[in-house]
Steps between C-alpha positions, in 0.01 A plus 500: 500500500664825389536768763330747263178296510486475880278750680509345848765290672547356847866430579558270800227671699454407864218631714346432838279675750632266768860374477393157620255460213635610160248571226741525206846344505724589209224548243607578144284537190453727199186628331508604134332811368141444385478154659201374699617322814318343793647447845396162636527380858300407810323748726749683719807394301596856407332584168373838618842563656651474152258769381601724790865453407426591139313818595767596754258489792758278672870443433697174477707390797759386247522504121354740247170569328581658165242689295572618146578872479191721508262202512175596671316265736138485611329245720138393534478374857260240634297724729405867498684689775272643769633852446387489137144397579408851609611643164277554201581306184650814347714572807618140510625505141668836557732321744641299208686807375765724652378796294150632444337365184268747327340219299462274804129430448559377146793285611282346771212435262733338246666271753167402655389393153795261497376329819138523383381719783306825502446702815433864592835660576354674805410170666701404808706182487342376823164484323624248242496121523801271533481415131479867405797581721697222331438672166596838643825359640581355161405816313710710740806301395410499130444875479870545574594296190800351681791318341460234770144420607470304825168328565432343839204258477325714235207263442387500863144635516473531121207338325545302178450810289764690694750214475437479126571870449813481714630196313448667163677813620800307631535303178512829307714691753838564340701547816621278783247338732576306819201333663425327827186293465353163592262504202644224282300558183543877516877461527518240227331734254780756478816413696820392327710422805485406868713588801448216746575600859608193695398539864758241609814632330380865502622526141331549164501263206427668168303328224397592146160411360137541597377430850359150454809386307718625784292312757554183297874572479523549876317175571717318245814643660387381842439150363843489331678614814311251714585214260867600493519515878316169536754328272793662679354403836464140384862497380617652828315243709627211284858619542459555873375143539805374311733726699369353824564151363847569353619699803498183708726325251870546465748617235358596163143494630575785739658701218188439291285620790707819522454562127128444530481755782641756258234405246228536765628847590496596131141376457392689811652816355304440180169489686295803393274723702164402359282798416201465726148582393317772688331358805125459496281550803368187666142391434270651760137538596313799637281375785150647485307636794197288581198720430155359435307819422514725195846655477429790264209667327525782247207675333663787315843610380660818368680498166693772322391566142625800302655628824157509666387280790195292411302287748391156381277244668634148554389195693803328649487257792801299614512214744783267593645343183359762259740669256440830321721627215476875437623628167497812286742741334762698691351797682142380519517456877598140578760584764276769647221247532725246671615764747139591577416134553797443730421808705118493463512861385157510337143418601466259209750252644454287809752256647385250758577575863830351609620410149879526475594679178838451331592746227781490240543864394688588183733745673528314834370809678325269745840411645679708762832574329662606828424168664735203472382216280496277808263730689287540190438126517472487878239775518265322258472190720223457755743309722861589409738205472859578400575146387199501268601841366852388406376173354233674292736774382754241385240353264496838327881530484499755781794401718538596865748765389256649250232508770715736705491761221238771490222432253595813306850358441370183334486466123156533345499125435584426862220729614262299285617173654471657846133575428437136410673387818268735691199338332612158622533625858184712495257225388258743331135447417511741204802524271521813281771488235587805290752392233648229725776405254649850492871494589496120541763280333336295225626178661282565805179579313378140441551426871304810598222422251466151645475637856233750398308237308471271802424784742163422660392849604336770286721651230494822297763520227623769262776399259613593151698176463274250319744211545469548875123542506455184291653296783230610746143375497268801482123481550401863438631793298429870531606698193501865604534604138169342404264564790 
């Protein structure tokens, strides 16, 4: 790869927040101009840390991050910052520029067309849905027309239409794109290379090709390394058995044993560190609260059409074992409705007395970010039991060390797994899930889908991931776009 074609390079980069636990250990890779690259790795391995190193938000402990001269960088983050939610749409986009833009409104309108979103520029960010905020985050990065576009889980909260527009844009985008995402089919549609972050070695392996091809290559590499080691191990054991036999003999036999020891040492040196697949969470179940009466009734809902709130009559009744799937385009009011249900904010919704409600919120705002992960789990239990907490957390790859961190310090993926661990300990009667695959490693999703499908309480689900929804038996649907 010629140096002229490289726009981004990591040179033996080391980084840690805690010296005892390195995140990157001598990472080196190069990214060509105009390439489309995805960063692959498990939750909490350091993918977002790489983005922070690229943007200069943090600096390497050792090594260098080299950016081509005058290359501009913009990032679309996973979640809208709280300080931006008070801004109007116009004010928010103004923050993308260091100088005042006299044609700002036109620039905003043009970039919102790219993400297929139209909104009054005077509207406050806090009055938009999670899906709408995802489009605004993306548009905020795009309006800068950066040489290096960083996208952190860009399909979270986007409906199929939004993902389609984003995919088309990225295919046509003539500059460099680096993406963190767990959406396999989205990635496979436009990427031409993968940076695989190995959580065991803390290094990156670089691959060329589309996403699914790279996954096959990684699995094939693991199989080759395992076969090689198995053969070497067999040879080593055979020789050791012979060494033990010959060592008890005299003369030439002892010399032969000494020679064989050298061969064993050579074979042991030739053993390779097998690349390990990302860990997957252990199969789990969410115990359901025993509740014999009606869990929820809902007789009207509010939807947003043409930026106006419209009241619609419905007739929803949920008992134990009932599942309701709520769908509709971004911005129609799905997340708002789920919040109202969880908090019983309207007269049209009634939750049975004593029903325990568990709620997966898109932005994890239901978690106390200043609390440790351990206490987040402990506080959800009726009868706290530390042993049960540690055992449950381990099923979700949350080690005792991770549990000592504040929730706000966890990666977005780890926060998601923490929420599922809370569900297990809470034993809810009503489970409300708003985009429950957001931020979750794709390897975990089938396990989560299975747990939700066998959950015996009442369930309300919103998801824009059809492959996930298909794995869950649904009895009723409420399409907010058609009522």
